[in-house]
Amino acid sequence: MKLAYWMYAAPAHIGTLRIASSFKNVHAIMHAPLGDDYFNVMRSMLERERNFTPVTASVVDRKVLARGSQEKVVDNITRKDKEEKPDLIILTPTCTSSILQEDLQNFVERATMDTSSDVLLADVNHYRVNELQAADRTLNQIVEFYLNKARKQGKLAENKTKIPSVNIIGISTLGFHNNHDCTELKKLMAELGIQVNQVIPQGASVHNLKNLPSAWFNIIPYRELGLMTAKYLEAEFNMPYIDITPMGVVETASFIRRIQAIINSQGGDVNYEEYIDNQTLYVSQAAWFSRSIDCQNLTGKKAVVFGDNTHAAAMTKILAREMGIHVVLAGTYCKYDADWFKTQVKDYCDDILISDDNAAIADVIARLEPAAIFGTQMERHVGKRLNIPCGVIAAPIHIQNFPIGYKPFLGYEGTNQIADLVYNSFTLGMEDHLLEIFGGHDTKEVITKGVSADSDLNWEPAAQAELNKIPGFVRGKVKRNTEKFARERGFSKISLEVMYAAKESVGA
Amino acid sequence: MTLAQPQPSELNFDCETGNYHTFCPISCVAWLYQKIEDSFFLVIGTKTCGYFLQNAMGVMIFAEPRYAMAELEEGDISAKLNDYEELKRLCLQIKRDRNPSVIVWIGTCTTEIIKMDLEGLAPRLEAEIGIPIVTARANGLDYAFTQGEDTVLAAMAHKCPNQAPQAEKDERNAIAKLINFGKKKEENSEYIDHPPLVLFGSLPDPVVTNLTLELKKQGIKVSGWLPSKRFTELPVIEEGYYVCGVNPFLSRTATTLMRRRKCKLINAPFPIGPDGTRAWLEKICSVFGIEPKGLEERETKIWQNLEDYIQLIRGKSVFFMGDNLLEISLARFLIRCGMTCPEIGIPYMDKRYQKAELALLEKTCKEMGVPLPNIVEKPDNYHQIQRIQALKPDLVITGMAHANPLEARGINTKWSVEFTFAQIHGFTNARDILELATRPMRRNNNLKDLGWDKLVKEEVQA
């Protein structure tokens, strides 16, 4: 047993559900007790999704414990097949089904006989993998299933497209700025004259997966999701893949150079050097920013970086290599892939932290006292407590990290966004610091509340105590309205009764 | 479920498949740890439970909450590790870091399935570490959302002291009263002599004060409240005490108080809405043989103050998808406000505990001349959405999983969970209920004429 207050990566089934609900017309059925369908709330809230999340539960209750859930699961699969006619139904195990050890694979096989949809059991174990690993596996499982199916039916796409083309693998629902990144990547590909063959899983249809092999190569923008699929496609179809994240000016350039090499090795003839130069020097503002005196002022400032592998590694390199900021600590919660992280950042930071214990990270931040933090929502709150500004660069995230405006982290527009994020974090910190030195805003004294703060009215201790229980940000309003009410009615003392009477009458 | 009612109800009860969205009952720790200030809640479960809590409770998680997960690992599941030793280690850590007056263990689905004997381990560990341990099985196998609080309070009812400490006994003694003549007597004279009354249900302190004052106006003294602000202040419960619930989801607590603590349950409608509050007060008064004073005028006045809000919903229809068991009381209040209600979905319907509330619902419908709602226990959300699309209600009270998709289809929604966390009890808070219920209507008035009602493309569906 482990005493835990908070976790960075979600349980395994969340990863499977993210993949399932990213595809079009794929339905996930969770084998789970009542209340485990919280994923639907998150998707509906965070992504502000207009459609019903295609996830239902086959509810595990007492009766299921007594006699097994076989009929129920099979019924729920066939029912969903009739109701929604999905292309694929994914039976999703949870922590509960892991310990019940029912033969879910057998239910899937039985259900398949009566459904027009395909049915798969997600091959994930709650106690062995986390959200990110599960998502990676599930995506690979689906791709493998449909490519095998297409091969059996002789429908597998064999020929490459005429012009160079690419599959973008790993864009998914509830991923950090994934949709904006996807748009930016498509734009980048268009500018390089590369056709986007398919984007998976977001918005993809399982029917089109058979065409994956017609792309010239695959790109895996995020370390956490898609690598298994890319490796499978490489082994099976000899498709090269690029696992460089095009985040930051330098990495974007090496990402593009790698594309160039791959295309040319397959008989293409492209040279992107001029494009890279032009983008770097004149289109993206990030290179110019690093030269400007704004950025000069950031030289040697201390920062801590923490997040998932992709974003924490890229951010560390951007801060150290492109902005001259002193990264005192870079860390990741992807413990299962720690070696990769270490090799990525070892030249760009003083220290490396591999941990999924949020208290450990908070302690280190408190000890190091950086000028800014780049982390998850948890580090943002640590920053709040310690009065250190924080830019959010990775999941876990809140609704404010699903902006409506265009905010990619990848590609050339991404470099602009990151420059803003970094610069704003540091300036705010500086401004805050100056305010403290000079004793706050000089306008403090003139701010009045309209109604005099010292009132002629007497608050009885009980009423005063009650008033103090009201949250600070509305207390002033409640106090003023109650006093106004008391004055109008000629009460000289404010008792609990007067307080409630005021609330009833004027909504104080 | 057997009906313990003398005459058959005209209300129609259905039961569907139980495929509905609700919060896991472990969510009760979020409000109970805040209510019981010296407690620590330890949820013994998996990452799934932890993930739910950390997301459902949003920013509260960052306020150093007095709750944590005892996260079960593979070794715990396969019994490679000793449950007792593991729990002891964690509870000692909690004792050292937080020093609470009580540790509440929340059993989950996993502890049920692997049959971890929490009730058996608790007394042993309690004796060893010197902190009371309360065990509540608030799991998703058996319960929905607010029923979590019910399991905790039922467990806590066992921990209430049997008799008042000696000092208090003396005060009640007639001679002591004489000695204490003056202030003490004056205070007591505000109350009519009646058997002790203990109220149960966790409410924010301002609402507790408010309801206590309402009863005081009728001369009724509230001897205690389950739960109290602190675990060390749990009320004395002796045989023969009267108890009354303030929330509709507390049937296990009520049963425990009646059967195990030999209390008398006052079966009243719940003090939600001015009509409910008045009926609640009147019922308590009638049990003690007190003639209620000024309630009619009070209720009338509250209704007058609500008129601006009521105008927005009068004649409109409301559909409850059902997820928190407040549905019957809220529907009864909204029908009294002039709404119609075709369907009340509810996770679980205890017809005995909610008997008075159901009777008031029926009476309200008759008096308002509206058809009786269909009460659907263990609803099926998929079927409900089809019924919603057919009925096109003016307002759907639902969970967050369905709210945005329904809004995108031009159906007004109000998030049901807000009713659980807002202050909705008593005369004073009736306005807050309507503040919530009318918000989509007020939003619509602001945005009308923009032609942005339906924001999904026509679905191509067979």
Coordinates of C-alpha atoms in Angstrom, one line a residue, chain B residues 156-353:
Chain B
M156 CA -20.5 7.1 12.8
A157 CA -23.9 6.7 14.5
H158 CA -22.3 3.8 16.3
K159 CA -19.6 6.1 17.7
C160 CA -22.0 8.6 19.2
P161 CA -21.7 8.6 23.0
N162 CA -24.5 6.6 24.8
Q163 CA -25.0 9.1 27.6
A164 CA -24.2 12.6 28.4
P165 CA -21.0 13.3 30.4
Q166 CA -21.7 13.7 34.1
A167 CA -21.4 17.5 34.1
E168 CA -24.1 17.9 31.6
K169 CA -26.3 15.4 33.5
D170 CA -26.1 17.6 36.6
E171 CA -27.2 20.6 34.7
R172 CA -30.3 18.9 33.7
N173 CA -30.9 18.0 37.3
A174 CA -33.7 20.1 38.8
I175 CA -31.6 21.2 41.8
A176 CA -28.7 22.2 39.7
K177 CA -31.1 24.2 37.6
L178 CA -32.1 26.1 40.7
I179 CA -28.5 26.8 41.7
N180 CA -27.8 27.9 38.2
F181 CA -30.8 30.2 38.4
G182 CA -30.5 33.2 36.2
K183 CA -28.8 33.0 32.9
K184 CA -29.2 29.2 32.5
K185 CA -32.8 29.3 33.2
E186 CA -33.5 32.2 30.9
E187 CA -31.8 30.3 28.1
N188 CA -33.8 27.2 28.6
S189 CA -37.1 29.0 28.8
E190 CA -36.8 29.8 25.2
Y191 CA -37.5 26.1 24.5
I192 CA -40.6 24.1 25.1
D193 CA -40.1 21.0 27.2
H194 CA -39.7 18.1 24.7
P195 CA -37.7 14.9 24.4
P196 CA -34.2 15.4 22.9
L197 CA -34.0 15.8 19.2
V198 CA -30.9 15.0 17.1
L199 CA -30.8 15.9 13.4
F200 CA -28.7 13.9 11.0
G201 CA -27.1 14.9 7.7
S202 CA -24.0 16.8 6.8
L203 CA -24.7 20.5 6.0
P204 CA -22.5 23.5 5.8
D205 CA -22.3 25.3 9.1
P206 CA -24.3 28.3 8.1
V207 CA -27.2 26.0 7.0
V208 CA -26.9 24.2 10.4
T209 CA -27.2 27.5 12.2
N210 CA -30.1 28.5 10.1
L211 CA -32.1 25.3 10.5
T212 CA -31.3 25.2 14.2
L213 CA -32.7 28.8 14.5
E214 CA -35.8 27.9 12.6
L215 CA -36.6 25.2 15.1
K216 CA -35.7 27.5 18.0
K217 CA -38.4 29.9 16.8
Q218 CA -40.8 27.1 17.4
G219 CA -39.4 26.4 20.8
I220 CA -37.6 23.2 19.7
K221 CA -34.1 22.6 20.9
V222 CA -31.7 20.7 18.7
S223 CA -29.7 18.6 21.2
G224 CA -27.1 17.6 18.6
W225 CA -26.3 17.0 15.0
L226 CA -24.8 14.0 13.3
P227 CA -22.2 14.9 12.1
S228 CA -20.9 17.7 14.2
K229 CA -18.1 20.1 13.4
R230 CA -15.7 17.9 15.2
F231 CA -15.6 14.2 15.7
T232 CA -15.0 14.8 19.4
E233 CA -18.3 16.6 19.5
L234 CA -20.5 13.9 18.2
P235 CA -24.0 14.1 19.8
V236 CA -25.1 12.0 22.7
I237 CA -27.7 9.5 21.5
E238 CA -29.7 7.7 24.1
E239 CA -32.6 5.2 23.7
G240 CA -35.8 7.0 23.0
Y241 CA -34.3 10.2 21.5
Y242 CA -36.0 11.6 18.5
V243 CA -34.1 11.9 15.2
C244 CA -34.9 13.5 11.9
G245 CA -33.1 13.6 8.6
V246 CA -32.4 16.7 6.6
N247 CA -31.4 14.9 3.3
P248 CA -33.3 12.3 1.3
F249 CA -30.3 10.0 0.8
L250 CA -29.8 9.0 4.5
S251 CA -31.8 5.9 4.7
R252 CA -29.1 3.6 6.2
T253 CA -28.3 6.2 8.8
A254 CA -32.0 6.5 9.7
T255 CA -32.2 2.7 9.9
T256 CA -29.1 2.5 12.1
L257 CA -30.4 5.2 14.5
M258 CA -33.7 3.4 14.8
R259 CA -32.6 -0.2 15.0
R260 CA -29.2 0.0 16.7
R261 CA -29.6 3.2 18.8
K262 CA -33.3 2.8 19.5
C263 CA -34.3 6.2 18.4
K264 CA -37.6 7.4 17.1
L265 CA -37.5 8.6 13.5
I266 CA -39.6 11.6 12.6
N267 CA -40.6 10.9 9.0
A268 CA -40.9 14.3 7.4
P269 CA -40.4 15.8 4.0
F270 CA -37.0 17.4 3.6
P271 CA -36.3 21.1 4.3
I272 CA -35.6 21.9 0.6
G273 CA -37.6 24.8 -0.7
P274 CA -40.0 26.9 1.4
D275 CA -42.7 24.3 1.1
G276 CA -40.4 21.5 2.2
T277 CA -39.0 23.5 5.0
R278 CA -42.4 24.4 6.4
A279 CA -43.6 20.8 6.1
W280 CA -40.4 19.6 7.8
L281 CA -40.9 22.1 10.7
E282 CA -44.6 21.3 11.0
K283 CA -44.0 17.6 11.1
I284 CA -41.4 18.0 13.9
C285 CA -43.7 20.3 15.8
S286 CA -46.6 17.9 15.5
V287 CA -44.6 15.0 16.9
F288 CA -43.8 17.1 19.9
G289 CA -47.4 18.4 20.2
I290 CA -46.4 22.0 19.4
E291 CA -48.6 24.4 17.6
P292 CA -46.4 25.9 14.9
K293 CA -46.2 29.7 14.9
G294 CA -46.0 32.0 11.9
L295 CA -45.0 29.4 9.4
E296 CA -47.7 30.2 6.9
E297 CA -46.8 33.9 6.7
R298 CA -43.2 33.0 6.6
E299 CA -43.7 30.7 3.6
T300 CA -45.9 33.1 1.8
K301 CA -43.3 35.8 2.2
I302 CA -40.5 33.6 0.9
W303 CA -42.6 32.8 -2.2
Q304 CA -43.2 36.4 -2.8
N305 CA -39.5 37.1 -2.8
L306 CA -39.0 34.3 -5.3
E307 CA -41.5 35.6 -7.8
D308 CA -38.9 37.1 -10.2
Y309 CA -37.2 33.8 -10.6
I310 CA -40.5 31.7 -10.7
Q311 CA -41.7 33.8 -13.6
L312 CA -38.8 32.4 -15.6
I313 CA -39.8 28.7 -15.1
R314 CA -43.6 28.8 -14.5
G315 CA -45.3 26.5 -17.0
K316 CA -42.0 25.0 -18.2
S317 CA -41.0 21.4 -17.9
V318 CA -38.1 19.8 -16.1
F319 CA -36.6 16.3 -16.6
F320 CA -34.4 14.7 -13.9
M321 CA -32.0 12.2 -15.3
G322 CA -31.1 11.2 -11.7
D323 CA -27.8 10.8 -9.9
N324 CA -27.8 12.2 -6.4
L325 CA -31.1 11.2 -4.7
L326 CA -32.2 14.8 -4.1
E327 CA -34.4 14.4 -7.1
I328 CA -37.8 13.8 -5.4
S329 CA -37.5 16.9 -3.2
L330 CA -36.2 19.2 -5.9
A331 CA -38.9 18.0 -8.3
R332 CA -41.6 18.6 -5.6
F333 CA -40.3 22.2 -5.1
L334 CA -40.0 22.9 -8.8
I335 CA -43.6 21.6 -9.4
R336 CA -44.7 24.0 -6.6
C337 CA -43.0 26.7 -8.5
G338 CA -45.3 26.0 -11.4
M339 CA -43.2 23.6 -13.5
T340 CA -44.3 20.2 -14.9
C341 CA -42.1 17.2 -14.5
P342 CA -42.5 14.2 -16.8
E343 CA -39.8 12.0 -15.3
I344 CA -37.8 11.9 -12.1
G345 CA -34.8 9.6 -12.5
I346 CA -33.3 8.5 -9.2
P347 CA -30.5 6.0 -8.3
Y348 CA -32.3 4.4 -5.4
M349 CA -35.7 5.0 -4.0
D350 CA -36.3 4.2 -0.3
K351 CA -40.1 4.5 -0.2
R352 CA -40.2 4.2 3.6
Y353 CA -37.6 6.8 4.4

